[in-house]
Amino acid sequence: MDLEKEFGNLHLSGSTKDGLIDEKLSDLVDITELFFDLGKDLSPQTIIQDPGFNSFEGTHSLEVNNPKLDSSLISLTSEEERFSCDVACGATDVERLMYVTGIVDWLARFLVCWLNEYQTLPTTVLSCRYVEFLLTVSSEREELSYLRTGDRLYDQVLCDAIYGICYFAKFVQKLLKAGVVFEEEDLNFNHMGLDFLSYVEDQELILTRLHRSIDYIESLQSPETGFLQHLLKLICCLVSLENHLKVYSADTTELDNLIEEAIYLEQQRSSECDPPPGCFSMGIQKRLSNQFPPKHLVVPTWNYKGFVIMAQDIKAVLMVDKAASMLEAAQLASFFNKLTQRHVVARALFPLFFIRDDERVLGRYSGFDCINLHLTEFCATTTASTTILSPEMTPVLQEAMNIMFEWYQNMAQNTSRYRQGYNRQLLLWDALHAQMESCEYEIASQATGEESITKTGIFMPCSSWVFFMKVTAMIEYVLKGFDLEVYKPFEAFAMFWYSYYLSYQQESCLEKVHEVIESKINSIHSLGKKIKKQKNAQKKTELKAQYRHLMDNNMESLRTNKRYLSYLLMHGSIIKSLSLCEVLQFSILKSFGVIDNKTSASKIFSNDRLLLELRLKPFSSIGVPELLTYEAFESALNDLLITEPMISSKLEKTLDRISKEVSNALTAIDTIKKCINAGDNNGLLVTGTRLVKEQALKYYDQLHASAKAIELNNAVITAKLGRSKSSSISDKFTVRLSIPNDASRFFPLLELTNSTKNKRVR
Amino acid sequence: MIIYQPLINNLSHFQSLKRLIDADLSEPYSVYVYRYFLNRWPELTFLAFDSESETSDEPIGCVICKSELHRGRRMRGYIGMLAVQSDYRGRGIAKSLVKKAIEKMHQDGCDEIMLETEVENVAALNLYENMGFIRMKRMFRYYLNEGDAFKLILPLTQRSCVRTTFLDDVNGIDIL
Ligand SMILES: CC(C)(COP(=O)(O)OP(=O)(O)OC[C@H]1O[C@@H](n2cnc3c(N)ncnc32)[C@H](O)[C@@H]1OP(=O)(O)O)[C@@H](O)C(=O)NCCC(=O)NCCS
């Protein structure tokens, strides 16, 4: 307490923020001695006891006088020390042009380092003295300020370029603040306390000034200005990008221009000019508020194609505006970021463009419309319209909508977060499933019509959809673990067996829905037959009217439902078959003793049961589908093992089974690919992939390659292991998970490799 | 001979510990990180000494841990840092250090042991995975030097295998 009082006494009266700078040194109080005096009473053991100081704080804390952690100790070259923004560098007109071109070129390429290569702002764009200077003076005056060197290239062109770049950075900052992507992990926006043009609302102002600079350098009529002109045009495109968020523009003109400019600049390597010495420096880390350890400047490579990647990825996002159905939107979301992680700006933009500020989806649908469409396009046509409209259903649908929004948002996450997102979602889907079932059951049992009664009892379309979404999330979570290399080979059996089990559950659900839809279709057809048989003219007219109504209003969507469900079933069958193939290959390898589903690790602290249960922790609370027990996994594997007698023929049988599953998968893949190519109006299936055709085809191509690789692996395994067991085999081989070229990362191969005595890789 | 000792109430090795660990870190830790671990959980830091070396009182390896109630529900041990001086590597020293630390945390009632390590750190991954740790998740660009990391967990009790939301509160334990 005394300490606080003493600190209180140290307050300098009358020293305002600005006043302090003007204070004469003699007016300041030297507190060094007092500080150390007071510090004497503190023992190191007690310093870090604040509950708020956790290991996160710890690892992010800085340390005075530690050169690795104290940015005030950064040493600058004399050129950096002497650098002044008040004079135009360069002795001649040409030299000044080269310098300004060099600065703007570096800044543009630094943008790519920052956004495409995950570098920090202070080691890229903010390392430019002019950027620091202009942002500082402008924010003091809350208006754009300009250099005063007397040279128009500096005082106007360079400033306009810098404000364009900062305006774009401001847009990126806005994306980051929306909270979709993660600071540090996806994007660094360490602004060093500088205000990124918060006082400039007007994009037009920035653009007009850039255009006046383009006009000016054009008027110089010098061939050396070409490169700079194109740089400025590129910056104009960047400034316009905010329109995709500000007014939700889906117009791609500026993105196409950006691509064109970037391709042009990429080819102009010979025009590279150096910026003036000292202009880019670590100095800002020393001068301004910095909460990070000192970091060396990035050396930008010739990276203009980075802008092409950004623009193309944003275009992929904007395609969602063309979605003709919720299914197309959902398929775009599923595929656009699935195989390769998209540019951070595109990923951040996606959910914001999709779910607008007013919570309307694509500006067209309310949340309720959105969930309604999802349900309708899945199975709910005519079956559940009454259910959906029941007032009891409103809160449940509201919750469904929230989860669906989360689902959309998760699709744009970086590859690791994506899996974690599902981990969270599992709980939400599971809770929703229970809620939906009880609500839907209640409504259905009150209904009088035979509408929802099937052979197997009450059919609940909405709950079926939730169940389908939940199981899909579970499968995705499990298989994504292979992509992220989270599993060791010994775990492959459990994970593939589980995904097989889940696909089986999913298939049963889809088949039921398919059956209901089919019977709806059939009942309309049979109404047609009834009409023919009907003798009573009035009844005949009534039936005809009813038939017409059903044909006009329901038939088309029922047929679409049916074709979409066929797609889902076919897709699921691929996952199921490939999972089973992996399981069977594992069982062969285990039968020969080259792999085990038990860890080879020391068991002094843990055991196999705990390891499996920990692995399945995300599912531990899920009611349906029921979690498989340790014993269930064990007995499943035991049943598949190839044991004496007649090993050779049993092996043959297992290999045949694998080949059969591979061929099932290949047929399904081919059918799906044909239907993707043919479009939803022309094929057996509705896939909803019109807007992401290329990515969807690539995804199925990869599954195709995996299926082929698994088939080939059959031959490799038998060639290496022979067809009868021998005790020496287990010492000769080990199994690793490998991804063959162009194959799916969700189905790595159980690859037999020669075991090496020397395991150390240094 | 290699001798293993807990740190308890002996902060005299502070500087040498820091040196040992800093040598292998691409991004440095501040003194506060060390203080945070060593002051609060000195019993969970173990040091290795070479009794035959000329500098036998200088540690040649160390493991630094903590244990805390995770989300109020589960006792979680955490391995914060581990290093063995390069000329002593490959002799099982890290393995012994980690074993001692886990034994202690186990005795103290931890339900699980957790740590993060870089995806590229094959030595550390082998070491921990051979002790039964499994990779729970991958973290994108977890380290300041831009590498991905894995979060590893070693389950010691059944409580490690249940989501915290579904665990009972641990009453009466207040370790903070
Ligand atoms: C990781 C480190 C602590 C290992 O120390 P060590 O004393 O050499 O390790 P050990 O001799 O106890 O080896 C134990 C196991 O680790 C694994 N391992 C150790 N070094 C390895 C290497 N270079 N390559 C592959 N595996 C290795 C092996 O599985 C080994 O068991 P084995 O000998 O039965 O095969 C040491 O390399 C180090 O200090 N590295 C730098 C700091 C670091 O990476 N710390 C871990 C951060 S979490």
PDB file of N, CA, C and O and ligand atoms in Angstrom, chain A residues 760-762, chain B residues 24 82-84 89-95 116-117 121 123-124 126-127 130, ligand 1:
ATOM      1  N   ARG A 760      17.292 -42.490 -35.762  1.00  0.00           N
ATOM      2  CA  ARG A 760      17.567 -41.073 -35.505  1.00  0.00           C
ATOM      3  C   ARG A 760      17.657 -40.230 -36.770  1.00  0.00           C
ATOM      4  O   ARG A 760      18.388 -40.577 -37.691  1.00  0.00           O
ATOM      5  N   VAL A 761      16.937 -39.171 -36.793  1.00  0.00           N
ATOM      6  CA  VAL A 761      17.087 -38.225 -37.894  1.00  0.00           C
ATOM      7  C   VAL A 761      17.564 -36.937 -37.249  1.00  0.00           C
ATOM      8  O   VAL A 761      16.837 -36.326 -36.489  1.00  0.00           O
ATOM      9  N   ARG A 762      18.761 -36.583 -37.529  1.00  0.00           N
ATOM     10  CA  ARG A 762      19.244 -35.384 -36.855  1.00  0.00           C
ATOM     11  C   ARG A 762      19.129 -34.175 -37.755  1.00  0.00           C
ATOM     12  O   ARG A 762      19.109 -34.281 -38.950  1.00  0.00           O
TER      13      ARG A 762
ATOM     14  N   ASP B  24      18.549 -23.034 -27.455  1.00  0.00           N
ATOM     15  CA  ASP B  24      17.803 -23.783 -28.466  1.00  0.00           C
ATOM     16  C   ASP B  24      16.529 -23.112 -28.938  1.00  0.00           C
ATOM     17  O   ASP B  24      15.801 -23.659 -29.741  1.00  0.00           O
ATOM     18  N   LEU B  82      12.019 -27.964 -22.125  1.00  0.00           N
ATOM     19  CA  LEU B  82      12.878 -29.134 -21.966  1.00  0.00           C
ATOM     20  C   LEU B  82      14.112 -28.914 -22.815  1.00  0.00           C
ATOM     21  O   LEU B  82      13.998 -28.544 -23.979  1.00  0.00           O
ATOM     22  N   ALA B  83      15.268 -29.100 -22.235  1.00  0.00           N
ATOM     23  CA  ALA B  83      16.474 -28.998 -23.049  1.00  0.00           C
ATOM     24  C   ALA B  83      17.608 -29.808 -22.438  1.00  0.00           C
ATOM     25  O   ALA B  83      17.728 -29.920 -21.219  1.00  0.00           O
ATOM     26  N   VAL B  84      18.410 -30.363 -23.315  1.00  0.00           N
ATOM     27  CA  VAL B  84      19.628 -31.053 -22.892  1.00  0.00           C
ATOM     28  C   VAL B  84      20.768 -30.431 -23.704  1.00  0.00           C
ATOM     29  O   VAL B  84      20.626 -30.212 -24.912  1.00  0.00           O
ATOM     30  N   ARG B  89      23.397 -35.034 -25.596  1.00  0.00           N
ATOM     31  CA  ARG B  89      22.167 -35.588 -26.162  1.00  0.00           C
ATOM     32  C   ARG B  89      22.325 -37.051 -26.574  1.00  0.00           C
ATOM     33  O   ARG B  89      23.439 -37.522 -26.775  1.00  0.00           O
ATOM     34  N   GLY B  90      21.200 -37.706 -26.718  1.00  0.00           N
ATOM     35  CA  GLY B  90      21.212 -39.085 -27.197  1.00  0.00           C
ATOM     36  C   GLY B  90      21.631 -40.087 -26.129  1.00  0.00           C
ATOM     37  O   GLY B  90      21.985 -41.215 -26.447  1.00  0.00           O
ATOM     38  N   ARG B  91      21.601 -39.690 -24.871  1.00  0.00           N
ATOM     39  CA  ARG B  91      22.012 -40.606 -23.798  1.00  0.00           C
ATOM     40  C   ARG B  91      20.868 -40.887 -22.827  1.00  0.00           C
ATOM     41  O   ARG B  91      21.087 -41.360 -21.723  1.00  0.00           O
ATOM     42  N   GLY B  92      19.689 -40.537 -23.240  1.00  0.00           N
ATOM     43  CA  GLY B  92      18.532 -40.832 -22.392  1.00  0.00           C
ATOM     44  C   GLY B  92      18.293 -39.823 -21.283  1.00  0.00           C
ATOM     45  O   GLY B  92      17.488 -40.064 -20.376  1.00  0.00           O
ATOM     46  N   ILE B  93      18.987 -38.695 -21.338  1.00  0.00           N
ATOM     47  CA  ILE B  93      18.854 -37.717 -20.250  1.00  0.00           C
ATOM     48  C   ILE B  93      17.479 -37.050 -20.280  1.00  0.00           C
ATOM     49  O   ILE B  93      16.797 -36.931 -19.252  1.00  0.00           O
ATOM     50  N   ALA B  94      17.046 -36.662 -21.465  1.00  0.00           N
ATOM     51  CA  ALA B  94      15.728 -36.020 -21.567  1.00  0.00           C
ATOM     52  C   ALA B  94      14.648 -36.987 -21.098  1.00  0.00           C
ATOM     53  O   ALA B  94      13.728 -36.599 -20.359  1.00  0.00           O
ATOM     54  N   LYS B  95      14.782 -38.213 -21.514  1.00  0.00           N
ATOM     55  CA  LYS B  95      13.784 -39.207 -21.135  1.00  0.00           C
ATOM     56  C   LYS B  95      13.685 -39.300 -19.605  1.00  0.00           C
ATOM     57  O   LYS B  95      12.585 -39.298 -19.041  1.00  0.00           O
ATOM     58  N   GLU B 116       3.148 -28.442 -25.904  1.00  0.00           N
ATOM     59  CA  GLU B 116       3.126 -28.125 -27.328  1.00  0.00           C
ATOM     60  C   GLU B 116       4.535 -28.300 -27.869  1.00  0.00           C
ATOM     61  O   GLU B 116       5.504 -27.995 -27.167  1.00  0.00           O
ATOM     62  N   THR B 117       4.617 -28.767 -29.074  1.00  0.00           N
ATOM     63  CA  THR B 117       5.936 -28.817 -29.702  1.00  0.00           C
ATOM     64  C   THR B 117       5.806 -28.609 -31.199  1.00  0.00           C
ATOM     65  O   THR B 117       4.762 -28.863 -31.776  1.00  0.00           O
ATOM     66  N   ASN B 121       9.868 -30.677 -34.929  1.00  0.00           N
ATOM     67  CA  ASN B 121      10.797 -31.151 -33.900  1.00  0.00           C
ATOM     68  C   ASN B 121      10.678 -32.668 -33.708  1.00  0.00           C
ATOM     69  O   ASN B 121      10.049 -33.165 -32.776  1.00  0.00           O
ATOM     70  N   ALA B 123      12.800 -34.940 -32.809  1.00  0.00           N
ATOM     71  CA  ALA B 123      13.360 -35.496 -31.575  1.00  0.00           C
ATOM     72  C   ALA B 123      12.338 -35.415 -30.445  1.00  0.00           C
ATOM     73  O   ALA B 123      12.073 -36.403 -29.754  1.00  0.00           O
ATOM     74  N   ALA B 124      11.764 -34.232 -30.264  1.00  0.00           N
ATOM     75  CA  ALA B 124      10.796 -34.056 -29.172  1.00  0.00           C
ATOM     76  C   ALA B 124       9.551 -34.909 -29.404  1.00  0.00           C
ATOM     77  O   ALA B 124       9.053 -35.557 -28.476  1.00  0.00           O
ATOM     78  N   ASN B 126       9.265 -37.729 -31.066  1.00  0.00           N
ATOM     79  CA  ASN B 126       9.601 -39.131 -30.773  1.00  0.00           C
ATOM     80  C   ASN B 126       9.675 -39.363 -29.277  1.00  0.00           C
ATOM     81  O   ASN B 126       9.141 -40.341 -28.758  1.00  0.00           O
ATOM     82  N   LEU B 127      10.368 -38.471 -28.621  1.00  0.00           N
ATOM     83  CA  LEU B 127      10.544 -38.618 -27.178  1.00  0.00           C
ATOM     84  C   LEU B 127       9.200 -38.740 -26.460  1.00  0.00           C
ATOM     85  O   LEU B 127       8.965 -39.670 -25.698  1.00  0.00           O
ATOM     86  N   ASN B 130       6.887 -41.707 -27.598  1.00  0.00           N
ATOM     87  CA  ASN B 130       7.334 -42.995 -27.055  1.00  0.00           C
ATOM     88  C   ASN B 130       6.989 -43.143 -25.574  1.00  0.00           C
ATOM     89  O   ASN B 130       7.178 -44.196 -24.987  1.00  0.00           O
TER      90      ASN B 130
HETATM   91  C1  LIG C   1      14.690 -32.961 -27.495  1.00  0.00           C
HETATM   92  C2  LIG C   1      15.880 -33.140 -26.549  1.00  0.00           C
HETATM   93  C3  LIG C   1      15.499 -32.581 -25.202  1.00  0.00           C
HETATM   94  C4  LIG C   1      16.209 -34.633 -26.441  1.00  0.00           C
HETATM   95  O1  LIG C   1      17.218 -34.793 -25.485  1.00  0.00           O
HETATM   96  P1  LIG C   1      18.107 -36.133 -25.366  1.00  0.00           P
HETATM   97  O2  LIG C   1      18.639 -36.203 -24.005  1.00  0.00           O
HETATM   98  O3  LIG C   1      19.025 -36.205 -26.489  1.00  0.00           O
HETATM   99  O4  LIG C   1      16.990 -37.251 -25.567  1.00  0.00           O
HETATM  100  P2  LIG C   1      17.111 -38.766 -25.072  1.00  0.00           P
HETATM  101  O5  LIG C   1      18.481 -39.246 -25.295  1.00  0.00           O
HETATM  102  O6  LIG C   1      16.543 -38.868 -23.721  1.00  0.00           O
HETATM  103  O7  LIG C   1      16.146 -39.474 -26.112  1.00  0.00           O
HETATM  104  C5  LIG C   1      14.854 -39.891 -25.758  1.00  0.00           C
HETATM  105  C6  LIG C   1      14.073 -40.213 -27.015  1.00  0.00           C
HETATM  106  O8  LIG C   1      13.887 -39.020 -27.772  1.00  0.00           O
HETATM  107  C7  LIG C   1      13.923 -39.338 -29.150  1.00  0.00           C
HETATM  108  N1  LIG C   1      15.011 -38.594 -29.773  1.00  0.00           N
HETATM  109  C8  LIG C   1      15.969 -37.887 -29.147  1.00  0.00           C
HETATM  110  N2  LIG C   1      16.773 -37.308 -30.056  1.00  0.00           N
HETATM  111  C9  LIG C   1      16.312 -37.653 -31.261  1.00  0.00           C
HETATM  112  C10 LIG C   1      16.701 -37.343 -32.580  1.00  0.00           C
HETATM  113  N3  LIG C   1      17.728 -36.570 -32.834  1.00  0.00           N
HETATM  114  N4  LIG C   1      15.973 -37.861 -33.593  1.00  0.00           N
HETATM  115  C11 LIG C   1      14.926 -38.659 -33.362  1.00  0.00           C
HETATM  116  N5  LIG C   1      14.509 -38.968 -32.127  1.00  0.00           N
HETATM  117  C12 LIG C   1      15.200 -38.482 -31.090  1.00  0.00           C
HETATM  118  C13 LIG C   1      14.109 -40.809 -29.258  1.00  0.00           C
HETATM  119  O9  LIG C   1      12.825 -41.387 -29.312  1.00  0.00           O
HETATM  120  C14 LIG C   1      14.762 -41.156 -27.956  1.00  0.00           C
HETATM  121  O10 LIG C   1      14.488 -42.452 -27.554  1.00  0.00           O
HETATM  122  P3  LIG C   1      15.415 -43.655 -28.073  1.00  0.00           P
HETATM  123  O11 LIG C   1      16.803 -43.242 -27.764  1.00  0.00           O
HETATM  124  O12 LIG C   1      14.934 -44.777 -27.252  1.00  0.00           O
HETATM  125  O13 LIG C   1      15.160 -43.788 -29.514  1.00  0.00           O
HETATM  126  C15 LIG C   1      17.127 -32.437 -27.097  1.00  0.00           C
HETATM  127  O14 LIG C   1      17.322 -32.803 -28.431  1.00  0.00           O
HETATM  128  C16 LIG C   1      17.069 -30.918 -27.023  1.00  0.00           C
HETATM  129  O15 LIG C   1      17.445 -30.317 -26.033  1.00  0.00           O
HETATM  130  N6  LIG C   1      16.594 -30.276 -28.091  1.00  0.00           N
HETATM  131  C17 LIG C   1      16.441 -28.837 -28.142  1.00  0.00           C
HETATM  132  C18 LIG C   1      15.307 -28.328 -27.271  1.00  0.00           C
HETATM  133  C19 LIG C   1      13.990 -28.929 -27.617  1.00  0.00           C
HETATM  134  O16 LIG C   1      13.692 -29.165 -28.772  1.00  0.00           O
HETATM  135  N7  LIG C   1      13.176 -29.174 -26.616  1.00  0.00           N
HETATM  136  C20 LIG C   1      11.866 -29.738 -26.737  1.00  0.00           C
HETATM  137  C21 LIG C   1      10.866 -28.651 -26.906  1.00  0.00           C
HETATM  138  S1  LIG C   1       9.315 -29.181 -26.337  1.00  0.00           S
END
